[in-house]
PDB file of C-alpha atoms in Angstrom:
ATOM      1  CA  UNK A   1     196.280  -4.808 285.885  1.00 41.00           C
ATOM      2  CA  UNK A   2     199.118  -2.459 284.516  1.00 42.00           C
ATOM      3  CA  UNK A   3     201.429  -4.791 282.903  1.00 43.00           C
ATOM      4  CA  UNK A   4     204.890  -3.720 280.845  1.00 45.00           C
ATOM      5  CA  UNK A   5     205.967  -6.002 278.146  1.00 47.00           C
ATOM      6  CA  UNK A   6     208.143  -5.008 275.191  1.00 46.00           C
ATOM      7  CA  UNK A   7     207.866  -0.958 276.042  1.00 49.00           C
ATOM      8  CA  UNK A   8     203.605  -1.312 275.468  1.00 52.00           C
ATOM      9  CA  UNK A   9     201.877  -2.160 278.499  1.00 58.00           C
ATOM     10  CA  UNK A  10     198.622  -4.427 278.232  1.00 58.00           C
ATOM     11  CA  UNK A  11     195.923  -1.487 278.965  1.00 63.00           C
ATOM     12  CA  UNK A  12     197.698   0.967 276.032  1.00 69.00           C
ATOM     13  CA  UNK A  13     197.703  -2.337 273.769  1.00 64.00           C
ATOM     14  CA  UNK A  14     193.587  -2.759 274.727  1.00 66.00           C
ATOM     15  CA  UNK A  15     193.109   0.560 273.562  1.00 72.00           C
ATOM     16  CA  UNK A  16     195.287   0.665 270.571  1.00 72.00           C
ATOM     17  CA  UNK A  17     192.769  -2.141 269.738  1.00 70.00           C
ATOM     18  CA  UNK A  18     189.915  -0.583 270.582  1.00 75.00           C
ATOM     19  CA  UNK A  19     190.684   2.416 268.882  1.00 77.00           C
ATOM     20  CA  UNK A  20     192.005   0.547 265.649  1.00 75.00           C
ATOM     21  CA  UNK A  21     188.973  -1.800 265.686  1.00 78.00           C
ATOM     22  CA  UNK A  22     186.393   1.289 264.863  1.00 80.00           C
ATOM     23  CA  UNK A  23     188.805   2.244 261.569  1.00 82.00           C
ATOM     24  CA  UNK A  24     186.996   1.720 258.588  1.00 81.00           C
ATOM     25  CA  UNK A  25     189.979  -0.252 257.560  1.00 79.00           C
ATOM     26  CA  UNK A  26     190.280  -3.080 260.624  1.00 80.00           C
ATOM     27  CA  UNK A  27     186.671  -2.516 261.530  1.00 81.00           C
ATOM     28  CA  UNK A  28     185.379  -5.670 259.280  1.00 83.00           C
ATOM     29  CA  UNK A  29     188.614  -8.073 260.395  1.00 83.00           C
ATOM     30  CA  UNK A  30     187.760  -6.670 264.340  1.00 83.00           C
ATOM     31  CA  UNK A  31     183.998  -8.201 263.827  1.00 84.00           C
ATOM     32  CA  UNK A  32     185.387 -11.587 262.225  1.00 86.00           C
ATOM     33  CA  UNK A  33     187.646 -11.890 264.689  1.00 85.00           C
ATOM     34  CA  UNK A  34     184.689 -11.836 267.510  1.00 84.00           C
ATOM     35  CA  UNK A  35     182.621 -13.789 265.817  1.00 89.00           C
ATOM     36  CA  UNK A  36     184.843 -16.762 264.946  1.00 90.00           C
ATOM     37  CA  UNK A  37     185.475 -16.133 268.750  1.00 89.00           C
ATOM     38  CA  UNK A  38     181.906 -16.621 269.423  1.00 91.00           C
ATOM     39  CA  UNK A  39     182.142 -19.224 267.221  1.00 93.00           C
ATOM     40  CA  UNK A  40     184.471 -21.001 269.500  1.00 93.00           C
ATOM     41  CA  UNK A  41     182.781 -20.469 273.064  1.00 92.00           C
ATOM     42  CA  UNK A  42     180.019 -22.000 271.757  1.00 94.00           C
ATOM     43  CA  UNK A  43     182.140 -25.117 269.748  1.00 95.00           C
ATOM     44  CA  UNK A  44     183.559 -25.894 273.311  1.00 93.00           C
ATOM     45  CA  UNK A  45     180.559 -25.690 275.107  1.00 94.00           C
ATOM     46  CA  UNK A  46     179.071 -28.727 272.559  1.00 94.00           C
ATOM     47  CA  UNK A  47     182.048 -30.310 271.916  1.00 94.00           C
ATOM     48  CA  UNK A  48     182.600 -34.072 274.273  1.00 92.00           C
ATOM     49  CA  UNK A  49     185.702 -33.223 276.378  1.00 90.00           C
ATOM     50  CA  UNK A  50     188.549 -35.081 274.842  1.00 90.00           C
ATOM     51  CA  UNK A  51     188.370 -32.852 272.017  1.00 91.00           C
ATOM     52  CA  UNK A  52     188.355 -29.264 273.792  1.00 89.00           C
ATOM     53  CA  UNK A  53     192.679 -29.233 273.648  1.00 89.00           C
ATOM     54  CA  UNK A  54     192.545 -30.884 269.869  1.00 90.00           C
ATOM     55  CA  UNK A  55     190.311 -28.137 268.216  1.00 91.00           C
ATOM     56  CA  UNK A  56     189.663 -24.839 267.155  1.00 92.00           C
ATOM     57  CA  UNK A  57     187.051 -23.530 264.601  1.00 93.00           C
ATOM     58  CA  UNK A  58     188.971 -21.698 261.863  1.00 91.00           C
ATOM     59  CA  UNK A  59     186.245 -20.182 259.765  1.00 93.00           C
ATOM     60  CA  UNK A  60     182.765 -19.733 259.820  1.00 93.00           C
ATOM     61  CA  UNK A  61     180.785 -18.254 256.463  1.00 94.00           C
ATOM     62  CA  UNK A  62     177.781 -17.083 256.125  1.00 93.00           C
ATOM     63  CA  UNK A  63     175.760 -19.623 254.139  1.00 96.00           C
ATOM     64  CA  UNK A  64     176.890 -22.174 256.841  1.00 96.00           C
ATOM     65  CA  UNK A  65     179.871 -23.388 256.400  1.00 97.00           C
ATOM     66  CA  UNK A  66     182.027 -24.482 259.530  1.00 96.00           C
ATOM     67  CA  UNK A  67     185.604 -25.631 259.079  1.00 96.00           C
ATOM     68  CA  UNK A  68     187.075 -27.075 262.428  1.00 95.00           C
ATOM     69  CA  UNK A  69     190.725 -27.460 262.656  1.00 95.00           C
ATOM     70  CA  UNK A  70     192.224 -30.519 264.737  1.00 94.00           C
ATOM     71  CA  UNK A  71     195.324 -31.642 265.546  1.00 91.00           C
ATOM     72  CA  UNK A  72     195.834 -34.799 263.971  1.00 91.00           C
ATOM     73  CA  UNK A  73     193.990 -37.782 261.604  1.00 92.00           C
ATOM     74  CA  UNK A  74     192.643 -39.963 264.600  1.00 92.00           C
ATOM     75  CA  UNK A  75     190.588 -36.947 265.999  1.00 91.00           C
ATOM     76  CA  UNK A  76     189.252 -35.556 262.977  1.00 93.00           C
ATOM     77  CA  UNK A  77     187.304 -38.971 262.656  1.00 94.00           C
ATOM     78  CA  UNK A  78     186.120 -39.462 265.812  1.00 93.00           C
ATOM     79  CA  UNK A  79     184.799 -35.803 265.942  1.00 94.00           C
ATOM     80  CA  UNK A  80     183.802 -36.197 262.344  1.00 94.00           C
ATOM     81  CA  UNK A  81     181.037 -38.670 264.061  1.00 94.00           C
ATOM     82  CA  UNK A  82     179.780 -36.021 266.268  1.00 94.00           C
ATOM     83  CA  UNK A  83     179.452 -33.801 263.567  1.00 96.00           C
ATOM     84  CA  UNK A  84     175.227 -33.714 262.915  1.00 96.00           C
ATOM     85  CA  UNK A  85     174.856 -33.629 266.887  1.00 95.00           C
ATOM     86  CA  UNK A  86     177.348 -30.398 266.828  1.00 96.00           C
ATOM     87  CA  UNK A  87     175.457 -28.657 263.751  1.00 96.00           C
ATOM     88  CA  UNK A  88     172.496 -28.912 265.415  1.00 97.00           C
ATOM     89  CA  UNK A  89     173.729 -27.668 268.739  1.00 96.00           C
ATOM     90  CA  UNK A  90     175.307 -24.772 266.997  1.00 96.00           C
ATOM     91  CA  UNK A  91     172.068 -23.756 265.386  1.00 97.00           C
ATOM     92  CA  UNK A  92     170.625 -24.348 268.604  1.00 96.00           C
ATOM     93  CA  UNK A  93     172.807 -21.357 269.566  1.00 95.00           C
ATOM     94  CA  UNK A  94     172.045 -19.129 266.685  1.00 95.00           C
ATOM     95  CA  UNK A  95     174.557 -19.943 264.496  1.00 95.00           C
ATOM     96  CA  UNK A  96     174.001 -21.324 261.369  1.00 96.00           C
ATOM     97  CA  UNK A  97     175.679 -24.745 260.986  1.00 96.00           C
ATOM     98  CA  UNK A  98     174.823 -25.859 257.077  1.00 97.00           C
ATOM     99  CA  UNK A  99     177.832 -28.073 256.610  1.00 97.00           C
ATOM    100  CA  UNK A 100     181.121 -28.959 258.742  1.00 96.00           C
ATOM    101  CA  UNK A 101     184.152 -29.809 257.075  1.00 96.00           C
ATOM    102  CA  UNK A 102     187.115 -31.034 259.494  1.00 95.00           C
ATOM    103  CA  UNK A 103     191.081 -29.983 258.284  1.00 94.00           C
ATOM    104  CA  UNK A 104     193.982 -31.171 260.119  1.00 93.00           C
ATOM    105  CA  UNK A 105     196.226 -28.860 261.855  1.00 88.00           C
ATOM    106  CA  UNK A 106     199.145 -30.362 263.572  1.00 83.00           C
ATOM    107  CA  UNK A 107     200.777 -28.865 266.629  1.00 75.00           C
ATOM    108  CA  UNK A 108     197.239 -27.202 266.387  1.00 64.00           C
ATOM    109  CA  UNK A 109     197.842 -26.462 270.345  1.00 59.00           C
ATOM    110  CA  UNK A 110     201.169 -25.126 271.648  1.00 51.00           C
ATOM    111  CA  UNK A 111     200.194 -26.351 275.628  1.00 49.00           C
ATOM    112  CA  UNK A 112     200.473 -30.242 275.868  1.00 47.00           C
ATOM    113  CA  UNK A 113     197.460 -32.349 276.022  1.00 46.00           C
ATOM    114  CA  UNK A 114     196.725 -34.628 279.029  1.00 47.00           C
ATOM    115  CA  UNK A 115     197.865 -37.537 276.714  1.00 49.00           C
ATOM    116  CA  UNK A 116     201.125 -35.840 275.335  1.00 48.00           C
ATOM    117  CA  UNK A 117     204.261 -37.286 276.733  1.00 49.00           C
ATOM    118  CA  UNK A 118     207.359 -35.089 277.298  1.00 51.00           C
ATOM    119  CA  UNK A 119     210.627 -35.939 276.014  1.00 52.00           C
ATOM    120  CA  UNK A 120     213.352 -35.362 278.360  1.00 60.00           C
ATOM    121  CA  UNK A 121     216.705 -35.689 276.397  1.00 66.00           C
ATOM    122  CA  UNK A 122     220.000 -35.681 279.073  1.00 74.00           C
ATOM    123  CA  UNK A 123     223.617 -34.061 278.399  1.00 77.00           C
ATOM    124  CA  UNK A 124     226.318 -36.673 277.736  1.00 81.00           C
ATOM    125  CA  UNK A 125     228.531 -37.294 281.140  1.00 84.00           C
ATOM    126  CA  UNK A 126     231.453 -35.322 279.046  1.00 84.00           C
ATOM    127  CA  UNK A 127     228.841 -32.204 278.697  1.00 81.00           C
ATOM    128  CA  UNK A 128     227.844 -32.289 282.586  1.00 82.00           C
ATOM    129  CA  UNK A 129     231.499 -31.752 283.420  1.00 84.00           C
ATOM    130  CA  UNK A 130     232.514 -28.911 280.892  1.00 81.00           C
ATOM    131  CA  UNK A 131     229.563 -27.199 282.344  1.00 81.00           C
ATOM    132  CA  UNK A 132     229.984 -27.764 285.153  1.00 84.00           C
ATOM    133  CA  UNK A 133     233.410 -26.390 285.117  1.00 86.00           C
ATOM    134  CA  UNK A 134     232.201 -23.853 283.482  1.00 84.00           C
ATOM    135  CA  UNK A 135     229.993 -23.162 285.881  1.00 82.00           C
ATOM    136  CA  UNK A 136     232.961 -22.557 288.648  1.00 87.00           C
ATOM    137  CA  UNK A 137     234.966 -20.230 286.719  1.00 87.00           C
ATOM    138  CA  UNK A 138     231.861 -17.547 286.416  1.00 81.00           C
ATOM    139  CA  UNK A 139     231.206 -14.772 288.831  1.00 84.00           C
ATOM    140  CA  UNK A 140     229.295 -16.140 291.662  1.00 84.00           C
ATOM    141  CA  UNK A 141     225.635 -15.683 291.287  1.00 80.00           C
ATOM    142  CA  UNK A 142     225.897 -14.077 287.886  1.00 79.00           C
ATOM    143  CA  UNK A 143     222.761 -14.688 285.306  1.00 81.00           C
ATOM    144  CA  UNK A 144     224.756 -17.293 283.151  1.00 81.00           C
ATOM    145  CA  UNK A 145     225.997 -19.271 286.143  1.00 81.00           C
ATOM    146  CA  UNK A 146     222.713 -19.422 287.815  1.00 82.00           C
ATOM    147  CA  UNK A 147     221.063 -20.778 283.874  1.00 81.00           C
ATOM    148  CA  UNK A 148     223.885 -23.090 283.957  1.00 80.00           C
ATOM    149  CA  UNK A 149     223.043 -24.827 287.654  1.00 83.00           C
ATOM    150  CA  UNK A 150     219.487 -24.880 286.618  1.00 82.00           C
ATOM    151  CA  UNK A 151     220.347 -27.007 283.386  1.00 82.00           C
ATOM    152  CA  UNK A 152     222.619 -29.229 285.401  1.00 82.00           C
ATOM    153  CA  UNK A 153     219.963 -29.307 287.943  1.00 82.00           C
ATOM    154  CA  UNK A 154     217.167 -30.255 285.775  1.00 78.00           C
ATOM    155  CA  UNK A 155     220.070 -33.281 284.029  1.00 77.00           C
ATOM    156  CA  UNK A 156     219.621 -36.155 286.233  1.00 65.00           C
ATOM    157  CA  UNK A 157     221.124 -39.692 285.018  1.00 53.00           C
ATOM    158  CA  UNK A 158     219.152 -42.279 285.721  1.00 47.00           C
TER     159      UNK A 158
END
């Protein structure tokens, strides 16, 4: 797919990538960045299912060392009890899993969760009807006018 987004389209950005991941000066970031990839796959694959949207591994050494971000207190200690099943599982895989050590990274995901509740905050009445008004005095059809509708659209009063 031949996509254009900010003047670089998606296959020139792949091979800017490729082509900057085989100089000797990205090369060694290029192979971290794959294997804490790797890394990943396999941390969702083990992981139980609640925790695939509230995780990420963030760095993995190579004497063992595993540090798993999550998004907040509560799941860091109910992962932190699957912990010896997921080191062993990892080196299952063929990745060395010595010790896991869990740091908390709010907002860790920028989707929402299954459990995270939106909060839908409304215009005052007085705001509905400048923009509204506002609204009517632009060209019909015009960018800001069609924004505008969608906002008052979207601001229903319960």
């Amino acid at each position: 797919m031949y996509t254009k987004q900010n003047g670089m389209s998606i296959l020139n950005l792949s091979n800017y990538l490729t082509v900057l991941s085989n100089t000797p000066d990205y090369g060694q970031l290029f192979i971290k960045a794959r294997h804490l990839a790797e890394v990943q796959k396999h941390l969702l694959d083990i992981i139980p299912s609640q925790f695939k949207n509230r995780c990420t591994a963030g760095q993995h050494t190579a004497d063992g060392l595993l540090v798993i971000y999550v998004d907040n207190g509560a799941s860091a200690t109910r992962l932190r009890n699957f912990a010896p099943s997921i080191q062993q599982k990892m080196n299952k895989t063929g990745i060395k899993v010595e010790d896991i050590r869990f740091r908390i990274q709010p907002q860790l995901h920028s989707q929402e969760s299954e459990d995270t509740h939106e909060i839908k905050r409304l215009l005052s009445q007085t705001a509905v009807e400048h923009l509204d008004r506002l609204s009517c005095s632009l060209p019909a059809e015009s960018p800001l006018q069609s924004s505008l509708k969608a906002l008052l659209a979207n601001n229903h009063h319960e």
